[in-house]
Amino acid sequence: MTAIPSFTGDANPYGGGDPYADYRTADFPFTQYANLADRQLGAGVIAANDEFFAQRENLLVPERAEFDPEHFGHKGKIMDGWETRRRRGVSAEHPWPTAEDHDWALVRLGAPGVVRGIVVDTAHFRGNYPQAVSIEGASVPGSPSPEELLGDDVKWTTLVPRTAVGGHAANGFAVSVEQRFTHLRVNQHPDGGIARLRVHGEVVPDPEWLAVLGTFDVVALENGGQVEDASNLFYSPATNTIQPGRSRKMDDGWETRRRRDQGNDWIRYRLAARSQIRAIEIDTAYLKGNSAGWASVSVKDADESGAGEWTEILPRTRLQPDTNHRFVLPEPAVGTHARIDIFPDGGISRLRLFGSLTEQGASGLAARHQELGG
C-alpha cells in the first residue's frame, strides 16, 4: 500500500502572484469515495469553541479556498476558512498554552457512513495553521444539539490521532475504522486556521428509513448508492450524477472530454442493495451543446463474488439537451449494480433509478447497518 504523503512546517509568506503556486498537495487514494461532509447532502458545522477570525461554516464550502491579500476587517485579516484566536497561557510566568489546549468544531455529516479518508486543507494558512490536528467520530441517532454531542454519554472514537500538519497544504489521512459515524469532532492543537474539510467515505443508510419510504432512488448517494468506475472524468466527477436535487449549473453534472474515436463513455454504479428497479430518470439539465446524444441503462445481479451478466433495461435512446427524461419499465429489473452508457460522449446531470429493496437486499443492508454500529 502506498504511504499517504504528509506535509509539515510553515509555507513561505505570500510573495504575490498566484497564491496556489506553492501550495502542497498530493493524490490521495481515498478521494474516489464521496464527500460525506458535502453541504449538498445536508452536512453542517454545528458548533465551534472559537471562530474569532474566520467562521466555522467556511470549512464545508465546496469551492477551493480563495485568498485576497488586501482583505482586512475590524478583527484583522479575513481568511476563507475557520480560524481561531491565538491561545495564551494562564499567567505572565506561563504565557504559553499547555499541551492539552486545543480548539474544536463539531461537524454533522450530510450522510452517515464509514469514513475512508479525511483531508484537512490549510490553504493560505501559511504561518497561522494549527501545529497538529486530531479527529474523532461519533454515531448519535436523530438530530442531536451541540450540547448533547458534548455530553458525557456520547462515545467518541479516534479516527485521526494527534498528528502534525503543514501550512498551505492538503493534509490527507487514511482512516481504517469500520464503524458508521454521524458526526465528527475536528480538533486543532493548540489553535490556528483550517481552510477546508473533506470527509471521504461510503454512505450507510438507515434501513428502517428506506423501508418506510418503500419506493425510492436506489442509486442515490444519500441512500447508499456509489459510483464504482467511469470511463472519463475530464470535466467533472461522476458522483455528481447521484447527488440530491437537480443540477444547478453545468459543472454540477458529469461531462466527458470530446471523443475522436468510435467508442462511448459510461459510469458503473453499485446500488444501495439488491433492488427491483421500476422507473428511470436521465436528466441533462444545463447541458445544452454538450449533452449526451443517446443513452442506455443496464443492470447486473451480482453474486457474492461480484460475478454476473449485464442486462439492458433501457435500450439506446435519444436524449434532448437540458431536459429531464422519464422511463417506466415494462417489468421490474432486479440488480445490485447499474451502468449507464452515453453515446458518443458529452454528459448527463443526474441518473435516478426508482424502485425498492428486495427481501435479500433489505436483510443484507440491515445486517451491515447493525455490524457497523448503526
mmCIF file of C-alpha atoms in Angstrom:
data_model
loop_
_atom_site.group_PDB
_atom_site.id
_atom_site.type_symbol
_atom_site.label_atom_id
_atom_site.label_comp_id
_atom_site.label_asym_id
_atom_site.label_seq_id
_atom_site.Cartn_x
_atom_site.Cartn_y
_atom_site.Cartn_z
ATOM 1 C CA MET A 1 0.000 0.000 0.000
ATOM 2 C CA THR A 2 1.309 3.453 -0.920
ATOM 3 C CA ALA A 3 2.075 5.671 2.054
ATOM 4 C CA ILE A 4 -0.081 8.775 2.445
ATOM 5 C CA PRO A 5 2.026 11.860 1.601
ATOM 6 C CA SER A 6 2.342 14.241 4.536
ATOM 7 C CA PHE A 7 3.324 17.866 4.932
ATOM 8 C CA THR A 8 4.650 19.699 7.979
ATOM 9 C CA GLY A 9 6.033 23.125 8.737
ATOM 10 C CA ASP A 10 5.354 26.630 7.535
ATOM 11 C CA ALA A 11 4.872 27.594 3.933
ATOM 12 C CA ASN A 12 6.686 30.660 2.631
ATOM 13 C CA PRO A 13 5.000 34.022 3.203
ATOM 14 C CA TYR A 14 2.807 35.090 0.315
ATOM 15 C CA GLY A 15 5.045 36.823 -2.218
ATOM 16 C CA GLY A 16 2.489 37.886 -4.812
ATOM 17 C CA GLY A 17 1.064 36.281 -7.925
ATOM 18 C CA ASP A 18 -0.855 33.010 -7.894
ATOM 19 C CA PRO A 19 -1.293 32.062 -4.210
ATOM 20 C CA TYR A 20 -1.613 28.392 -5.187
ATOM 21 C CA ALA A 21 1.749 28.322 -6.985
ATOM 22 C CA ASP A 22 3.500 26.933 -3.884
ATOM 23 C CA TYR A 23 0.525 25.003 -2.478
ATOM 24 C CA ARG A 24 1.439 21.498 -1.338
ATOM 25 C CA THR A 25 -0.895 18.697 -2.332
ATOM 26 C CA ALA A 26 -0.973 15.064 -3.452
ATOM 27 C CA ASP A 27 -3.270 12.437 -4.935
ATOM 28 C CA PHE A 28 -4.864 10.603 -2.012
ATOM 29 C CA PRO A 29 -6.167 7.075 -2.693
ATOM 30 C CA PHE A 30 -9.431 7.577 -0.779
ATOM 31 C CA THR A 31 -10.758 10.536 -2.782
ATOM 32 C CA GLN A 32 -12.579 8.082 -5.074
ATOM 33 C CA TYR A 33 -15.205 7.955 -2.305
ATOM 34 C CA ALA A 34 -17.921 10.583 -1.970
ATOM 35 C CA ASN A 35 -17.561 13.515 0.410
ATOM 36 C CA LEU A 36 -19.820 12.701 3.376
ATOM 37 C CA ALA A 37 -19.389 16.281 4.614
ATOM 38 C CA ASP A 38 -20.924 17.779 1.477
ATOM 39 C CA ARG A 39 -23.350 20.639 2.136
ATOM 40 C CA GLN A 40 -25.465 19.351 -0.743
ATOM 41 C CA LEU A 41 -26.092 16.190 1.292
ATOM 42 C CA GLY A 42 -27.027 18.245 4.355
ATOM 43 C CA ALA A 43 -23.710 18.454 6.219
ATOM 44 C CA GLY A 44 -23.027 21.346 8.570
ATOM 45 C CA VAL A 45 -20.546 22.701 11.097
ATOM 46 C CA ILE A 46 -22.924 22.994 14.013
ATOM 47 C CA ALA A 47 -20.616 24.416 16.703
ATOM 48 C CA ALA A 48 -17.080 25.564 17.470
ATOM 49 C CA ASN A 49 -15.459 26.780 20.645
ATOM 50 C CA ASP A 50 -13.905 29.783 18.884
ATOM 51 C CA GLU A 51 -14.152 31.429 15.456
ATOM 52 C CA PHE A 52 -12.704 34.854 16.187
ATOM 53 C CA PHE A 53 -11.006 35.486 12.836
ATOM 54 C CA ALA A 54 -12.975 33.326 10.403
ATOM 55 C CA GLN A 55 -16.263 31.450 10.553
ATOM 56 C CA ARG A 56 -16.522 27.708 11.051
ATOM 57 C CA GLU A 57 -19.004 27.315 8.170
ATOM 58 C CA ASN A 58 -16.206 28.010 5.674
ATOM 59 C CA LEU A 59 -14.856 24.517 6.338
ATOM 60 C CA LEU A 60 -17.503 22.918 4.111
ATOM 61 C CA VAL A 61 -17.640 25.424 1.246
ATOM 62 C CA PRO A 62 -17.411 23.260 -1.920
ATOM 63 C CA GLU A 63 -15.053 25.542 -3.840
ATOM 64 C CA ARG A 64 -11.369 25.747 -3.015
ATOM 65 C CA ALA A 65 -10.345 28.494 -0.605
ATOM 66 C CA GLU A 66 -9.647 31.959 -2.001
ATOM 67 C CA PHE A 67 -7.058 34.458 -0.827
ATOM 68 C CA ASP A 68 -7.230 38.246 -1.045
ATOM 69 C CA PRO A 69 -4.098 39.867 0.443
ATOM 70 C CA GLU A 70 -5.910 43.237 0.770
ATOM 71 C CA HIS A 71 -8.980 41.908 2.600
ATOM 72 C CA PHE A 72 -8.949 43.056 6.233
ATOM 73 C CA GLY A 73 -11.746 43.670 8.720
ATOM 74 C CA HIS A 74 -12.188 45.013 12.235
ATOM 75 C CA LYS A 75 -10.701 41.836 13.719
ATOM 76 C CA GLY A 76 -7.769 41.579 11.313
ATOM 77 C CA LYS A 77 -7.002 39.607 8.171
ATOM 78 C CA ILE A 78 -10.118 37.950 6.769
ATOM 79 C CA MET A 79 -9.410 34.354 5.784
ATOM 80 C CA ASP A 80 -11.504 31.885 3.786
ATOM 81 C CA GLY A 81 -11.566 29.149 6.396
ATOM 82 C CA TRP A 82 -12.091 28.560 10.113
ATOM 83 C CA GLU A 83 -9.578 30.494 12.205
ATOM 84 C CA THR A 84 -9.398 30.891 15.976
ATOM 85 C CA ARG A 85 -7.622 33.492 18.082
ATOM 86 C CA ARG A 86 -4.116 32.873 19.409
ATOM 87 C CA ARG A 87 -4.177 30.912 22.641
ATOM 88 C CA ARG A 88 -2.377 32.244 25.709
ATOM 89 C CA GLY A 89 -1.240 30.734 28.980
ATOM 90 C CA VAL A 90 -2.627 31.451 32.416
ATOM 91 C CA SER A 91 -0.061 33.972 33.644
ATOM 92 C CA ALA A 92 2.990 36.049 32.844
ATOM 93 C CA GLU A 93 5.108 33.243 34.247
ATOM 94 C CA HIS A 94 3.316 30.715 31.997
ATOM 95 C CA PRO A 95 2.289 32.638 28.831
ATOM 96 C CA TRP A 96 2.248 29.557 26.619
ATOM 97 C CA PRO A 97 -0.742 27.257 26.049
ATOM 98 C CA THR A 98 -0.474 23.803 27.584
ATOM 99 C CA ALA A 99 -0.043 20.619 25.585
ATOM 100 C CA GLU A 100 -3.731 19.829 26.145
ATOM 101 C CA ASP A 101 -5.089 23.178 24.943
ATOM 102 C CA HIS A 102 -6.918 22.990 21.629
ATOM 103 C CA ASP A 103 -9.817 24.366 19.620
ATOM 104 C CA TRP A 104 -12.640 22.228 18.226
ATOM 105 C CA ALA A 105 -15.511 22.194 15.752
ATOM 106 C CA LEU A 106 -18.448 19.779 15.561
ATOM 107 C CA VAL A 107 -19.381 18.578 12.073
ATOM 108 C CA ARG A 108 -22.641 16.836 11.203
ATOM 109 C CA LEU A 109 -22.099 14.539 8.231
ATOM 110 C CA GLY A 110 -24.596 15.008 5.424
ATOM 111 C CA ALA A 111 -24.886 11.245 5.046
ATOM 112 C CA PRO A 112 -23.839 8.867 7.849
ATOM 113 C CA GLY A 113 -21.312 6.286 6.786
ATOM 114 C CA VAL A 114 -17.915 4.627 7.049
ATOM 115 C CA VAL A 115 -15.078 7.145 6.757
ATOM 116 C CA ARG A 116 -12.246 6.044 4.454
ATOM 117 C CA GLY A 117 -10.138 9.194 4.476
ATOM 118 C CA ILE A 118 -10.073 12.833 5.550
ATOM 119 C CA VAL A 119 -8.423 15.894 4.025
ATOM 120 C CA VAL A 120 -7.614 18.812 6.328
ATOM 121 C CA ASP A 121 -6.766 21.631 3.944
ATOM 122 C CA THR A 122 -4.752 24.564 5.312
ATOM 123 C CA ALA A 123 -4.675 26.526 2.039
ATOM 124 C CA HIS A 124 -3.416 30.114 2.597
ATOM 125 C CA PHE A 125 -2.774 29.454 6.283
ATOM 126 C CA ARG A 126 0.984 29.752 5.961
ATOM 127 C CA GLY A 127 2.153 30.756 9.438
ATOM 128 C CA ASN A 128 -1.185 30.593 11.251
ATOM 129 C CA TYR A 129 -2.194 26.956 10.730
ATOM 130 C CA PRO A 130 -2.502 24.525 13.677
ATOM 131 C CA GLN A 131 0.594 22.674 14.831
ATOM 132 C CA ALA A 132 -1.374 19.425 14.786
ATOM 133 C CA VAL A 133 -4.887 18.101 14.288
ATOM 134 C CA SER A 134 -6.890 15.188 15.615
ATOM 135 C CA ILE A 135 -10.332 13.965 14.557
ATOM 136 C CA GLU A 136 -12.917 11.853 16.379
ATOM 137 C CA GLY A 137 -16.182 10.322 15.208
ATOM 138 C CA ALA A 138 -19.457 9.504 16.962
ATOM 139 C CA SER A 139 -22.704 7.816 15.979
ATOM 140 C CA VAL A 140 -25.699 9.559 17.509
ATOM 141 C CA PRO A 141 -29.238 8.972 16.174
ATOM 142 C CA GLY A 142 -31.701 11.728 15.429
ATOM 143 C CA SER A 143 -30.718 15.402 15.347
ATOM 144 C CA PRO A 144 -28.651 15.999 18.492
ATOM 145 C CA SER A 145 -27.791 19.507 19.659
ATOM 146 C CA PRO A 146 -24.163 20.551 20.247
ATOM 147 C CA GLU A 147 -24.779 20.286 23.990
ATOM 148 C CA GLU A 148 -25.990 16.708 23.602
ATOM 149 C CA LEU A 149 -22.984 15.776 21.465
ATOM 150 C CA LEU A 150 -20.647 17.183 24.108
ATOM 151 C CA GLY A 151 -22.360 15.203 26.870
ATOM 152 C CA ASP A 152 -20.533 12.563 28.880
ATOM 153 C CA ASP A 153 -22.713 9.763 27.476
ATOM 154 C CA VAL A 154 -21.501 10.198 23.872
ATOM 155 C CA LYS A 155 -18.719 7.848 22.832
ATOM 156 C CA TRP A 156 -16.096 9.400 20.565
ATOM 157 C CA THR A 157 -13.788 7.148 18.541
ATOM 158 C CA THR A 158 -10.402 8.372 17.298
ATOM 159 C CA LEU A 159 -10.228 8.474 13.502
ATOM 160 C CA VAL A 160 -7.066 10.565 13.204
ATOM 161 C CA PRO A 161 -4.726 10.654 16.205
ATOM 162 C CA ARG A 162 -2.974 13.898 17.037
ATOM 163 C CA THR A 163 -0.750 14.429 14.006
ATOM 164 C CA ALA A 164 1.474 17.306 12.879
ATOM 165 C CA VAL A 165 0.278 19.126 9.756
ATOM 166 C CA GLY A 166 1.748 21.650 7.348
ATOM 167 C CA GLY A 167 0.709 25.120 6.365
ATOM 168 C CA HIS A 168 -0.761 25.929 2.929
ATOM 169 C CA ALA A 169 -1.175 22.213 2.216
ATOM 170 C CA ALA A 170 -3.704 19.428 1.701
ATOM 171 C CA ASN A 171 -3.103 17.159 4.687
ATOM 172 C CA GLY A 172 -4.585 13.722 3.978
ATOM 173 C CA PHE A 173 -5.299 10.923 6.455
ATOM 174 C CA ALA A 174 -6.430 7.395 5.617
ATOM 175 C CA VAL A 175 -8.964 6.017 8.116
ATOM 176 C CA SER A 176 -9.404 2.298 8.843
ATOM 177 C CA VAL A 177 -12.199 2.272 11.453
ATOM 178 C CA GLU A 178 -15.075 0.018 10.303
ATOM 179 C CA GLN A 179 -17.899 1.894 12.008
ATOM 180 C CA ARG A 180 -20.801 4.073 10.892
ATOM 181 C CA PHE A 181 -20.472 7.698 12.036
ATOM 182 C CA THR A 182 -22.920 10.589 12.028
ATOM 183 C CA HIS A 183 -20.740 13.362 13.490
ATOM 184 C CA LEU A 184 -17.072 14.361 13.673
ATOM 185 C CA ARG A 185 -15.152 16.447 16.161
ATOM 186 C CA VAL A 186 -12.252 18.272 14.499
ATOM 187 C CA ASN A 187 -9.553 19.417 16.914
ATOM 188 C CA GLN A 188 -6.701 21.795 16.144
ATOM 189 C CA HIS A 189 -3.773 21.959 18.541
ATOM 190 C CA PRO A 190 -3.355 24.471 20.044
ATOM 191 C CA ASP A 191 -5.066 26.990 17.716
ATOM 192 C CA GLY A 192 -4.924 28.384 14.188
ATOM 193 C CA GLY A 193 -6.793 28.015 10.943
ATOM 194 C CA ILE A 194 -8.118 25.317 8.606
ATOM 195 C CA ALA A 195 -9.457 26.279 5.188
ATOM 196 C CA ARG A 196 -11.480 23.224 4.152
ATOM 197 C CA LEU A 197 -12.503 19.801 5.445
ATOM 198 C CA ARG A 198 -13.341 16.844 3.190
ATOM 199 C CA VAL A 199 -14.571 13.537 4.636
ATOM 200 C CA HIS A 200 -14.458 10.740 2.061
ATOM 201 C CA GLY A 201 -16.332 7.520 2.705
ATOM 202 C CA GLU A 202 -19.193 5.146 1.977
ATOM 203 C CA VAL A 203 -22.770 6.069 2.843
ATOM 204 C CA VAL A 204 -24.539 3.589 5.139
ATOM 205 C CA PRO A 205 -28.256 4.490 5.172
ATOM 206 C CA ASP A 206 -30.764 3.704 7.892
ATOM 207 C CA PRO A 207 -32.626 0.577 6.689
ATOM 208 C CA GLU A 208 -35.729 1.465 8.723
ATOM 209 C CA TRP A 209 -35.990 4.791 6.914
ATOM 210 C CA LEU A 210 -35.672 3.179 3.492
ATOM 211 C CA ALA A 211 -38.304 0.583 4.439
ATOM 212 C CA VAL A 212 -40.758 3.338 5.335
ATOM 213 C CA LEU A 213 -40.087 5.120 2.045
ATOM 214 C CA GLY A 214 -40.966 1.995 0.070
ATOM 215 C CA THR A 215 -40.146 3.226 -3.438
ATOM 216 C CA PHE A 216 -37.062 5.439 -3.593
ATOM 217 C CA ASP A 217 -33.991 6.173 -5.726
ATOM 218 C CA VAL A 218 -31.856 3.057 -5.213
ATOM 219 C CA VAL A 219 -28.730 4.578 -6.791
ATOM 220 C CA ALA A 220 -28.834 7.931 -4.937
ATOM 221 C CA LEU A 221 -25.742 8.753 -2.920
ATOM 222 C CA GLU A 222 -27.764 9.649 0.178
ATOM 223 C CA ASN A 223 -29.462 6.220 0.039
ATOM 224 C CA GLY A 224 -26.186 4.296 -0.200
ATOM 225 C CA GLY A 225 -25.558 4.243 -3.964
ATOM 226 C CA GLN A 226 -21.976 4.583 -5.116
ATOM 227 C CA VAL A 227 -20.011 5.229 -8.297
ATOM 228 C CA GLU A 228 -17.563 2.363 -8.815
ATOM 229 C CA ASP A 229 -15.903 3.479 -12.043
ATOM 230 C CA ALA A 230 -16.310 5.720 -15.077
ATOM 231 C CA SER A 231 -14.712 5.960 -18.500
ATOM 232 C CA ASN A 232 -13.785 9.635 -18.257
ATOM 233 C CA LEU A 233 -13.765 12.342 -15.566
ATOM 234 C CA PHE A 234 -12.184 15.160 -17.535
ATOM 235 C CA TYR A 235 -14.589 17.988 -16.653
ATOM 236 C CA SER A 236 -16.458 16.798 -13.573
ATOM 237 C CA PRO A 237 -16.828 13.812 -11.217
ATOM 238 C CA ALA A 238 -19.274 11.013 -11.989
ATOM 239 C CA THR A 239 -20.534 11.156 -8.382
ATOM 240 C CA ASN A 240 -22.364 14.345 -9.338
ATOM 241 C CA THR A 241 -24.927 12.202 -11.167
ATOM 242 C CA ILE A 242 -26.255 10.716 -7.902
ATOM 243 C CA GLN A 243 -26.233 13.873 -5.773
ATOM 244 C CA PRO A 244 -29.504 15.174 -4.279
ATOM 245 C CA GLY A 245 -31.709 17.537 -6.236
ATOM 246 C CA ARG A 246 -31.477 18.770 -9.787
ATOM 247 C CA SER A 247 -28.246 20.164 -11.179
ATOM 248 C CA ARG A 248 -27.918 23.931 -10.741
ATOM 249 C CA LYS A 249 -25.195 24.609 -13.319
ATOM 250 C CA MET A 250 -23.200 22.830 -15.989
ATOM 251 C CA ASP A 251 -20.369 21.560 -13.779
ATOM 252 C CA ASP A 252 -22.869 20.166 -11.270
ATOM 253 C CA GLY A 253 -23.295 17.148 -13.558
ATOM 254 C CA TRP A 254 -20.915 14.762 -15.355
ATOM 255 C CA GLU A 255 -19.248 15.768 -18.618
ATOM 256 C CA THR A 256 -16.537 13.937 -20.571
ATOM 257 C CA ARG A 257 -13.943 15.241 -22.986
ATOM 258 C CA ARG A 258 -14.757 15.182 -26.714
ATOM 259 C CA ARG A 259 -14.210 11.767 -28.273
ATOM 260 C CA ARG A 260 -12.375 11.405 -31.572
ATOM 261 C CA ASP A 261 -12.953 7.662 -31.967
ATOM 262 C CA GLN A 262 -15.889 5.285 -32.386
ATOM 263 C CA GLY A 263 -16.245 4.466 -28.679
ATOM 264 C CA ASN A 264 -18.598 5.714 -25.968
ATOM 265 C CA ASP A 265 -18.487 6.830 -22.340
ATOM 266 C CA TRP A 266 -20.059 5.193 -19.292
ATOM 267 C CA ILE A 267 -20.488 5.126 -15.499
ATOM 268 C CA ARG A 268 -20.820 1.992 -13.358
ATOM 269 C CA TYR A 269 -22.702 2.144 -10.045
ATOM 270 C CA ARG A 270 -23.274 -0.051 -7.022
ATOM 271 C CA LEU A 271 -26.866 0.208 -5.799
ATOM 272 C CA ALA A 272 -27.856 0.736 -2.172
ATOM 273 C CA ALA A 273 -28.529 -3.022 -2.026
ATOM 274 C CA ARG A 274 -30.146 -5.645 -4.238
ATOM 275 C CA SER A 275 -33.172 -3.860 -5.681
ATOM 276 C CA GLN A 276 -36.148 -4.024 -8.009
ATOM 277 C CA ILE A 277 -35.981 -1.081 -10.420
ATOM 278 C CA ARG A 278 -39.266 0.097 -11.920
ATOM 279 C CA ALA A 279 -38.517 3.534 -13.405
ATOM 280 C CA ILE A 280 -35.575 5.570 -14.686
ATOM 281 C CA GLU A 281 -34.812 9.279 -14.914
ATOM 282 C CA ILE A 282 -31.950 10.662 -17.001
ATOM 283 C CA ASP A 283 -31.539 14.407 -16.607
ATOM 284 C CA THR A 284 -29.377 16.613 -18.854
ATOM 285 C CA ALA A 285 -30.103 19.888 -17.009
ATOM 286 C CA TYR A 286 -27.737 22.739 -18.009
ATOM 287 C CA LEU A 287 -26.007 20.549 -20.589
ATOM 288 C CA LYS A 288 -27.105 22.174 -23.835
ATOM 289 C CA GLY A 289 -24.463 21.954 -26.565
ATOM 290 C CA ASN A 290 -22.622 19.203 -24.729
ATOM 291 C CA SER A 291 -25.296 16.754 -23.526
ATOM 292 C CA ALA A 292 -25.054 13.084 -24.429
ATOM 293 C CA GLY A 293 -26.731 12.244 -27.729
ATOM 294 C CA TRP A 294 -28.090 8.848 -26.698
ATOM 295 C CA ALA A 295 -28.051 6.714 -23.546
ATOM 296 C CA SER A 296 -28.749 3.142 -22.482
ATOM 297 C CA VAL A 297 -29.029 1.627 -18.991
ATOM 298 C CA SER A 298 -28.092 -1.903 -17.906
ATOM 299 C CA VAL A 299 -28.197 -3.779 -14.597
ATOM 300 C CA LYS A 300 -26.228 -6.667 -13.144
ATOM 301 C CA ASP A 301 -27.451 -9.007 -10.406
ATOM 302 C CA ALA A 302 -24.087 -9.937 -8.917
ATOM 303 C CA ASP A 303 -23.386 -12.867 -6.623
ATOM 304 C CA GLU A 304 -21.117 -12.696 -3.559
ATOM 305 C CA SER A 305 -18.019 -12.825 -5.781
ATOM 306 C CA GLY A 306 -19.255 -9.898 -7.867
ATOM 307 C CA ALA A 307 -19.864 -12.024 -10.955
ATOM 308 C CA GLY A 308 -22.990 -11.616 -13.047
ATOM 309 C CA GLU A 309 -24.267 -10.795 -16.509
ATOM 310 C CA TRP A 310 -25.289 -7.320 -17.655
ATOM 311 C CA THR A 311 -28.864 -6.980 -18.905
ATOM 312 C CA GLU A 312 -30.004 -3.933 -20.847
ATOM 313 C CA ILE A 313 -33.196 -2.470 -19.314
ATOM 314 C CA LEU A 314 -33.305 0.765 -21.333
ATOM 315 C CA PRO A 315 -32.198 0.423 -24.964
ATOM 316 C CA ARG A 316 -30.172 3.158 -26.615
ATOM 317 C CA THR A 317 -32.492 6.162 -26.509
ATOM 318 C CA ARG A 318 -32.196 9.687 -27.894
ATOM 319 C CA LEU A 319 -31.639 12.393 -25.272
ATOM 320 C CA GLN A 320 -32.553 16.068 -25.529
ATOM 321 C CA PRO A 321 -30.365 18.859 -24.153
ATOM 322 C CA ASP A 322 -31.303 20.463 -20.809
ATOM 323 C CA THR A 323 -34.200 18.017 -20.300
ATOM 324 C CA ASN A 324 -35.348 15.512 -17.681
ATOM 325 C CA HIS A 325 -36.265 12.197 -19.364
ATOM 326 C CA ARG A 326 -38.526 9.664 -17.609
ATOM 327 C CA PHE A 327 -38.995 5.996 -18.477
ATOM 328 C CA VAL A 328 -41.330 3.463 -16.842
ATOM 329 C CA LEU A 329 -40.032 -0.090 -17.268
ATOM 330 C CA PRO A 330 -42.468 -2.704 -18.621
ATOM 331 C CA GLU A 331 -41.470 -5.015 -15.747
ATOM 332 C CA PRO A 332 -39.201 -4.633 -12.679
ATOM 333 C CA ALA A 333 -35.471 -5.226 -13.203
ATOM 334 C CA VAL A 334 -33.586 -6.877 -10.338
ATOM 335 C CA GLY A 335 -29.945 -5.990 -9.759
ATOM 336 C CA THR A 336 -27.138 -4.992 -7.440
ATOM 337 C CA HIS A 337 -25.273 -2.794 -9.944
ATOM 338 C CA ALA A 338 -26.206 -0.445 -12.774
ATOM 339 C CA ARG A 339 -24.421 1.084 -15.718
ATOM 340 C CA ILE A 340 -25.300 3.992 -17.970
ATOM 341 C CA ASP A 341 -23.679 4.226 -21.398
ATOM 342 C CA ILE A 342 -23.782 7.534 -23.249
ATOM 343 C CA PHE A 343 -23.149 7.881 -26.978
ATOM 344 C CA PRO A 344 -20.800 9.060 -28.185
ATOM 345 C CA ASP A 345 -19.680 11.441 -25.411
ATOM 346 C CA GLY A 346 -20.878 14.541 -23.570
ATOM 347 C CA GLY A 347 -22.668 14.362 -20.293
ATOM 348 C CA ILE A 348 -25.710 13.915 -18.076
ATOM 349 C CA SER A 349 -26.507 15.761 -14.877
ATOM 350 C CA ARG A 350 -28.419 13.116 -12.901
ATOM 351 C CA LEU A 351 -29.417 9.436 -13.037
ATOM 352 C CA ARG A 352 -32.341 8.227 -10.908
ATOM 353 C CA LEU A 353 -33.334 4.573 -10.580
ATOM 354 C CA PHE A 354 -36.634 4.297 -8.718
ATOM 355 C CA GLY A 355 -37.552 1.025 -7.050
ATOM 356 C CA SER A 356 -37.388 -0.825 -3.756
ATOM 357 C CA LEU A 357 -35.104 -3.276 -1.998
ATOM 358 C CA THR A 358 -35.648 -6.974 -2.481
ATOM 359 C CA GLU A 359 -36.054 -9.111 0.638
ATOM 360 C CA GLN A 360 -32.437 -10.224 0.265
ATOM 361 C CA GLY A 361 -31.258 -6.632 -0.227
ATOM 362 C CA ALA A 362 -33.150 -5.340 2.802
ATOM 363 C CA SER A 363 -31.830 -8.077 5.109
ATOM 364 C CA GLY A 364 -28.262 -7.570 3.885
ATOM 365 C CA LEU A 365 -28.445 -3.812 4.422
ATOM 366 C CA ALA A 366 -29.906 -4.257 7.913
ATOM 367 C CA ALA A 367 -27.131 -6.699 8.844
ATOM 368 C CA ARG A 368 -24.399 -4.307 7.664
ATOM 369 C CA HIS A 369 -26.021 -1.378 9.469
ATOM 370 C CA GLN A 370 -26.020 -3.361 12.722
ATOM 371 C CA GLU A 371 -22.485 -4.646 12.183
ATOM 372 C CA LEU A 372 -21.200 -1.082 11.776
ATOM 373 C CA GLY A 373 -22.854 0.075 14.990
ATOM 374 C CA GLY A 374 -25.790 1.902 13.406
#
